[in-house]
Short mmCIF file of C-alpha atoms and ligand atoms in Angstrom, two decimals:
data_model
loop_
_atom_site.label_atom_id
_atom_site.label_comp_id
_atom_site.label_asym_id
_atom_site.label_seq_id
_atom_site.Cartn_x
_atom_site.Cartn_y
_atom_site.Cartn_z
CA MET A 28 33.67 27.18 -14.59
CA ARG A 29 32.24 30.45 -15.44
CA THR A 30 30.22 29.13 -18.41
CA ALA A 31 29.08 26.33 -16.05
CA GLY A 32 27.82 29.10 -13.59
CA VAL A 33 25.86 30.84 -16.42
CA PHE A 34 24.39 27.41 -17.47
CA VAL A 35 23.10 26.50 -13.83
CA PHE A 36 21.55 29.87 -13.72
CA LEU A 37 19.84 29.35 -16.97
CA LEU A 38 18.49 26.11 -15.97
CA LEU A 39 17.15 27.92 -12.92
CA ASN A 40 15.89 30.48 -15.17
CA MET A 41 13.92 27.86 -17.10
CA VAL A 42 12.45 26.34 -14.09
CA MET A 43 11.03 29.80 -12.99
CA GLU A 44 9.69 30.42 -16.48
CA ILE A 45 7.92 27.12 -16.45
CA SER A 46 6.02 28.26 -13.36
CA GLY A 47 5.86 31.60 -15.03
CA ALA A 48 3.98 29.98 -17.83
CA VAL A 49 1.57 28.61 -15.50
CA ASP A 50 0.80 32.14 -14.07
CA ASN A 51 0.65 33.18 -17.79
CA MET A 52 -2.06 30.66 -18.61
CA LYS A 53 -3.79 31.73 -15.57
CA GLY A 54 -3.68 35.39 -16.77
CA SER A 55 -4.92 34.59 -20.06
CA ALA A 56 -7.90 32.55 -18.65
CA SER A 57 -9.30 35.98 -17.09
CA GLU A 58 -9.53 37.51 -20.51
CA LYS A 59 -11.69 40.32 -19.50
CA SER A 60 -9.07 42.77 -19.64
CA SER A 61 -9.48 44.87 -16.50
CA PRO A 62 -6.50 46.90 -16.05
CA GLU A 63 -5.35 44.70 -13.20
CA SER A 64 -5.56 41.48 -14.98
CA LYS A 65 -3.66 42.83 -17.89
CA LEU A 66 -0.68 44.07 -15.49
CA LYS A 67 -0.81 40.59 -14.23
CA THR A 68 -0.31 39.13 -17.72
CA GLU A 69 2.47 41.52 -18.67
CA GLU A 70 4.15 40.62 -15.54
CA ALA A 71 3.93 36.96 -16.21
CA GLU A 72 5.34 37.36 -19.74
CA LEU A 73 8.31 39.06 -18.47
CA PRO A 74 10.43 36.17 -17.85
CA HIS A 75 9.67 35.05 -21.26
CA THR A 76 11.32 38.02 -22.92
CA LYS A 77 14.22 38.36 -20.41
CA PRO A 78 16.41 35.33 -21.33
CA ALA A 79 16.78 36.64 -24.97
CA SER A 80 19.89 38.28 -23.86
CA PHE A 81 21.24 35.28 -22.12
CA SER A 82 20.35 33.02 -25.00
CA LEU A 83 23.57 33.84 -26.65
CA PHE A 84 25.22 31.51 -24.47
CA LEU A 85 24.23 27.87 -25.79
CA GLY A 86 25.75 25.09 -23.35
CA LYS A 87 25.94 21.53 -23.67
CA LEU A 88 24.08 19.70 -21.14
CA LEU A 89 24.70 15.83 -20.09
CA VAL A 90 21.44 14.27 -18.70
CA VAL A 91 21.82 10.85 -16.80
CA PRO A 92 18.22 9.95 -15.97
CA MET A 93 16.67 7.21 -13.77
CA ASP A 94 14.17 5.05 -15.63
CA GLY A 95 10.71 4.79 -14.56
CA SER A 96 8.49 7.62 -12.94
CA HIS A 97 11.76 9.36 -12.31
CA TRP A 98 12.17 9.97 -16.17
CA ILE A 99 9.21 12.18 -16.63
CA GLY A 100 10.48 15.22 -14.87
CA LEU A 101 13.93 15.05 -16.43
CA LYS A 102 12.68 14.59 -19.72
CA ALA A 103 10.40 17.66 -19.40
CA ILE A 104 13.74 19.64 -18.64
CA ALA A 105 15.63 17.80 -21.43
CA GLN A 106 13.09 18.80 -23.95
CA GLU A 107 12.81 22.35 -22.98
CA MET A 108 16.35 23.01 -22.83
CA GLY A 109 17.12 21.37 -26.18
CA ARG A 110 14.05 23.50 -27.45
CA ARG A 111 15.91 26.63 -26.56
CA GLY A 112 18.92 25.75 -28.34
CA HIS A 113 21.23 23.89 -25.77
CA ARG A 114 22.75 20.65 -26.80
CA VAL A 115 21.25 18.16 -24.84
CA THR A 116 22.66 14.67 -24.75
CA VAL A 117 20.73 11.88 -22.76
CA VAL A 118 22.59 8.67 -21.80
CA MET A 119 20.35 5.60 -21.39
CA PRO A 120 20.69 1.86 -21.68
CA GLU A 121 19.42 0.18 -24.78
CA THR A 122 16.65 -1.53 -23.07
CA THR A 123 14.62 0.89 -20.87
CA ILE A 124 11.32 0.76 -19.12
CA ARG A 125 9.91 4.02 -20.52
CA MET A 126 12.95 6.19 -21.66
CA GLY A 127 13.36 6.98 -25.24
CA PRO A 128 14.33 9.45 -27.92
CA GLY A 129 12.77 12.91 -28.05
CA LYS A 130 12.53 15.74 -30.43
CA HIS A 131 14.97 18.13 -28.77
CA TYR A 132 17.61 16.11 -27.26
CA GLU A 133 20.02 13.54 -28.33
CA THR A 134 20.48 10.08 -26.91
CA LEU A 135 23.59 7.90 -26.40
CA THR A 136 22.58 4.38 -25.63
CA TYR A 137 24.99 1.72 -24.20
CA PRO A 138 24.62 -2.06 -24.12
CA VAL A 139 23.18 -3.90 -20.92
CA PRO A 140 22.85 -7.64 -20.57
CA TYR A 141 19.21 -7.85 -20.34
CA ASP A 142 16.12 -7.56 -22.39
CA LYS A 143 12.83 -6.14 -22.29
CA ALA A 144 11.12 -9.49 -21.25
CA TYR A 145 13.54 -9.52 -18.04
CA ILE A 146 12.50 -5.75 -17.01
CA ASP A 147 8.70 -6.83 -17.63
CA SER A 148 9.44 -9.93 -15.14
CA VAL A 149 11.22 -7.79 -12.48
CA MET A 150 8.11 -5.17 -12.81
CA SER A 151 5.38 -7.63 -12.84
CA THR A 152 6.36 -9.48 -9.59
CA HIS A 153 6.48 -5.76 -8.32
CA LYS A 154 2.80 -5.50 -9.34
CA ASP A 155 1.84 -8.85 -7.76
CA ILE A 156 3.43 -7.94 -4.51
CA MET A 157 1.37 -4.65 -4.47
CA LYS A 158 -1.74 -6.76 -4.65
CA LYS A 159 -3.50 -7.89 -1.50
CA SER A 160 -3.23 -11.67 -0.96
CA SER A 161 -3.78 -14.13 1.52
CA GLN A 162 -0.36 -15.81 1.83
CA PRO A 163 1.36 -16.39 5.16
CA PHE A 164 3.20 -13.58 6.56
CA MET A 165 6.69 -15.18 6.11
CA GLU A 166 5.93 -16.05 2.44
CA LYS A 167 5.19 -12.38 1.85
CA ILE A 168 8.42 -11.31 3.51
CA LYS A 169 10.17 -13.71 1.55
CA LYS A 170 8.68 -12.53 -1.83
CA ARG A 171 9.27 -9.16 -0.97
CA PHE A 172 12.89 -9.68 -0.16
CA ARG A 173 13.46 -11.56 -3.42
CA GLN A 174 11.72 -8.74 -5.50
CA PHE A 175 13.79 -6.00 -3.72
CA GLN A 176 16.85 -8.06 -4.81
CA ALA A 177 15.86 -8.31 -8.29
CA ILE A 178 15.02 -4.80 -8.64
CA SER A 179 18.25 -3.87 -6.78
CA ASP A 180 20.25 -6.21 -9.07
CA PHE A 181 18.60 -4.59 -12.08
CA LEU A 182 19.67 -1.11 -11.21
CA HIS A 183 23.17 -1.95 -10.10
CA ILE A 184 23.76 -3.79 -13.40
CA THR A 185 22.50 -0.91 -15.34
CA ALA A 186 24.73 1.56 -13.59
CA GLU A 187 27.57 -0.61 -13.76
CA LYS A 188 27.29 -1.06 -17.59
CA LEU A 189 27.54 2.64 -18.01
CA LEU A 190 30.31 3.39 -15.51
CA PHE A 191 32.56 0.67 -16.40
CA ASN A 192 32.24 1.08 -20.12
CA ALA A 193 35.42 3.05 -20.67
CA SER A 194 34.99 3.83 -24.20
CA LEU A 195 31.67 5.63 -23.34
CA ILE A 196 33.13 7.58 -20.33
CA SER A 197 36.02 8.60 -22.63
CA HIS A 198 33.81 9.65 -25.34
CA LEU A 199 31.63 11.80 -22.83
CA SER A 200 34.67 13.27 -21.36
CA GLN A 201 35.60 14.58 -24.87
CA GLN A 202 32.33 16.25 -25.44
CA ASP A 203 33.05 19.45 -23.48
CA PHE A 204 29.81 19.42 -21.30
CA ASP A 205 28.92 22.37 -18.99
CA ALA A 206 27.00 20.39 -16.53
CA VAL A 207 25.39 17.31 -15.74
CA LEU A 208 21.45 16.98 -14.80
CA THR A 209 20.61 13.73 -12.78
CA ASP A 210 18.49 12.11 -10.48
CA PRO A 211 20.64 11.28 -7.59
CA MET A 212 18.40 8.55 -6.17
CA LEU A 213 20.67 6.40 -8.39
CA PRO A 214 23.90 8.20 -8.06
CA THR A 215 25.33 7.17 -11.48
CA GLY A 216 24.88 10.70 -12.93
CA SER A 217 26.73 12.23 -9.94
CA LEU A 218 29.64 9.82 -10.23
CA VAL A 219 30.07 10.68 -14.07
CA ALA A 220 29.89 14.30 -13.09
CA ARG A 221 32.69 13.86 -10.40
CA LYS A 222 34.79 11.85 -12.87
CA LEU A 223 34.51 14.41 -15.37
CA GLY A 224 34.92 17.41 -13.11
CA LEU A 225 31.55 19.04 -14.04
CA PRO A 226 28.90 20.78 -11.82
CA THR A 227 25.69 18.82 -10.90
CA VAL A 228 22.16 19.69 -10.97
CA ASN A 229 19.73 17.26 -9.33
CA LEU A 230 16.16 16.75 -9.75
CA LEU A 231 14.59 14.44 -7.26
CA ARG A 232 11.50 14.04 -5.10
CA GLY A 233 13.55 12.79 -2.03
CA ILE A 234 15.97 9.86 -0.99
CA PRO A 235 14.22 7.70 1.52
CA CYS A 236 16.98 7.70 4.08
CA HIS A 237 17.33 11.50 4.03
CA LEU A 238 20.71 11.30 2.24
CA ASP A 239 19.74 14.11 -0.09
CA MET A 240 19.15 16.51 2.87
CA LYS A 241 22.30 15.44 4.84
CA SER A 242 24.36 15.85 1.57
CA ALA A 243 23.14 19.33 0.98
CA GLY A 244 23.74 20.12 4.59
CA CYS A 245 20.08 20.97 5.75
CA PRO A 246 19.48 20.89 9.31
CA SER A 247 16.82 18.26 10.03
CA PRO A 248 15.91 18.48 13.75
CA PRO A 249 13.65 15.52 14.49
CA SER A 250 11.52 17.38 16.67
CA TYR A 251 9.57 18.76 13.63
CA VAL A 252 10.97 17.25 10.30
CA PRO A 253 8.91 14.20 10.04
CA ARG A 254 11.00 11.16 8.95
CA PHE A 255 9.97 8.81 5.82
CA PHE A 256 7.43 6.23 6.55
CA THR A 257 6.37 7.48 9.96
CA GLY A 258 3.31 9.46 8.44
CA TYR A 259 3.93 12.17 10.89
CA THR A 260 3.51 15.83 10.34
CA ASP A 261 5.84 18.76 11.31
CA LYS A 262 3.55 19.00 14.63
CA MET A 263 4.24 16.05 16.74
CA SER A 264 3.32 15.08 20.09
CA PHE A 265 6.02 14.00 22.73
CA LYS A 266 5.64 10.33 21.83
CA GLU A 267 5.74 11.11 17.97
CA ARG A 268 8.81 13.13 18.44
CA PHE A 269 10.45 10.43 20.29
CA ILE A 270 9.73 7.82 17.70
CA ASN A 271 10.69 10.21 15.04
CA THR A 272 14.16 10.65 16.81
CA LEU A 273 14.64 6.87 17.17
CA VAL A 274 14.11 6.65 13.06
CA ALA A 275 16.39 9.62 12.57
CA LEU A 276 19.02 7.69 14.61
CA VAL A 277 18.72 4.49 12.38
CA GLU A 278 18.80 6.59 9.23
CA PRO A 279 22.55 6.32 8.76
CA LEU A 280 22.05 2.47 9.01
CA PHE A 281 19.52 2.49 6.49
CA CYS A 282 21.51 4.77 4.07
CA LYS A 283 24.38 2.23 4.22
CA LEU A 284 22.09 -0.54 3.54
CA LEU A 285 20.50 1.16 0.54
CA TYR A 286 23.90 2.44 -0.91
CA TRP A 287 26.41 -0.33 0.20
CA ARG A 288 26.70 -1.63 -3.36
CA PHE A 289 27.08 2.01 -4.72
CA ASP A 290 29.58 2.85 -2.14
CA GLN A 291 31.72 0.03 -3.75
CA ILE A 292 31.10 0.91 -7.15
CA THR A 293 31.82 4.72 -6.38
CA ARG A 294 35.28 3.43 -4.79
CA ASP A 295 36.01 1.32 -7.91
CA PHE A 296 34.99 3.97 -10.45
CA LEU A 297 36.51 7.04 -9.02
CA GLY A 298 39.55 5.25 -7.45
CA GLU A 299 39.15 7.48 -4.47
CA ASN A 300 38.22 6.48 -0.96
CA VAL A 301 34.86 8.26 -1.05
CA GLY A 302 31.27 7.06 -0.60
CA VAL A 303 27.82 8.12 -2.12
CA ALA A 304 27.44 10.66 0.51
CA GLU A 305 30.40 12.41 -0.19
CA VAL A 306 29.91 12.63 -4.03
CA LEU A 307 26.31 13.86 -3.38
CA SER A 308 27.57 16.78 -1.09
CA ASP A 309 29.38 17.91 -4.24
CA SER A 310 26.18 18.89 -5.85
CA ASP A 311 25.70 22.37 -6.98
CA ILE A 312 22.02 22.73 -7.49
CA TRP A 313 19.20 20.72 -5.87
CA LEU A 314 15.93 21.12 -7.68
CA LEU A 315 13.44 19.42 -5.39
CA ARG A 316 9.94 18.35 -6.86
CA ASN A 317 8.31 19.50 -3.47
CA ASP A 318 6.14 22.12 -2.46
CA PHE A 319 5.32 23.48 0.89
CA THR A 320 1.73 23.76 0.26
CA LEU A 321 1.84 20.00 -0.02
CA ASP A 322 4.65 18.93 2.08
CA PHE A 323 5.79 20.23 5.65
CA PRO A 324 7.97 23.19 6.19
CA ARG A 325 11.62 22.42 6.91
CA PRO A 326 15.06 24.34 6.62
CA LEU A 327 16.69 24.25 3.22
CA MET A 328 19.94 25.47 1.89
CA PRO A 329 20.00 28.37 -0.62
CA ASN A 330 21.07 25.91 -3.34
CA ILE A 331 18.00 24.03 -3.10
CA VAL A 332 15.03 25.13 -5.26
CA LEU A 333 11.47 23.94 -4.98
CA VAL A 334 10.14 22.90 -8.45
CA GLY A 335 7.14 20.83 -7.32
CA GLY A 336 4.75 20.27 -10.26
CA ILE A 337 7.34 21.01 -12.93
CA ASN A 338 6.14 17.94 -15.10
CA CYS A 339 2.54 18.67 -14.76
CA ASN A 340 0.79 20.04 -17.83
CA VAL A 341 -1.58 22.94 -17.40
CA LYS A 342 -4.79 21.59 -19.02
CA HIS A 343 -7.48 23.67 -17.68
CA PRO A 344 -6.88 26.76 -15.49
CA LEU A 345 -8.76 26.39 -12.18
CA PRO A 346 -12.09 28.46 -11.98
CA PRO A 347 -12.11 31.57 -10.17
CA VAL A 348 -13.57 31.01 -6.83
CA ARG A 349 -14.59 33.33 -4.20
CA LEU A 350 -13.24 32.56 -0.66
CA TYR A 351 -16.05 34.02 1.13
CA GLU A 352 -18.52 31.37 -0.27
CA PHE A 353 -16.78 28.88 1.78
C1 NAG B 404 30.41 0.94 -24.61
O1 NAG B 404 29.43 1.67 -25.27
C2 NAG B 404 29.61 1.68 -26.60
C3 NAG B 404 28.68 2.95 -27.09
O2 NAG B 404 27.53 2.83 -26.49
C4 NAG B 404 29.21 0.24 -27.08
O3 NAG B 404 29.38 0.62 -28.52
C5 NAG B 404 30.35 -0.40 -26.51
O4 NAG B 404 30.04 -1.89 -27.00
C6 NAG B 404 30.25 -0.54 -25.03
N1 NAG B 404 31.34 -1.32 -24.62
C7 NAG B 404 30.98 -2.41 -23.66
C8 NAG B 404 32.26 -3.00 -23.39
O5 NAG B 404 30.00 -2.62 -23.36
#
């Protein structure tokens, strides 16, 4: 358990270093070495030299990613942890949308009963629906529902093929991992972590029904925490607050609908009478791909770390701007 703690600490350290690296780039951009900018560069470099004493600890990280755009951020962390000498194992299905092997991590694949053509067909209907069309309203709703079902089937089959592959799970349990890094939007990784008794580190943007905030124990007063799909901000009129409160009231129902199949899978897999919400509330660290400069302020728990922009490459530093010119 202690090593797990160190591991989580290292992961956090790394997250901070990535943002440190950004500062570093900024520092080196203003090359004209006035003493002040030099000081800044040194400060920015500090986190780079610090972990040397910690790097004696090399851990084993299990990554259970989610496919599609969710993979990008997890891949960045998996690569960087591997580059620093930790042993990183990424579990993924044999057929994926965009996941694949990398230089600094191992991959462990498991068979799934679909092929690339099936994924393409699920995704292409998704694209069709996004396009504007002159179809009748009911037709559109039907299409959307069918499409939602297709994606939902695809996600659940993928999860089941991992969780109910007994030989794969027992192989994972013999690997002595220190922690699991996952995207809890699909709770597959969280379930594996609970089964293997490992600490969980989540990386996510948010779960539409606020299950993440609820599981992390964050207060979410509907008077100033805007709900998904409302388009409100943290400053709401009385009417907006009223509607926001109504949305907050139906959220638990929305969560049930989103996760009812996973609630069943959870019970079957763990053999305990728990649902997804209980499993997620076990999470140790939440790395949230948010930032208060882009999102609205809200109460967070101390084990939530904002890492918005973690997967962005720094291509060009911003030009120096004098504020008074505006
Ligand atoms: C479980 O996964 C292993 C390794 O990925 C694979 O060889 C095996 O065929 C899978 N078993 C089942 C029942 O799918």
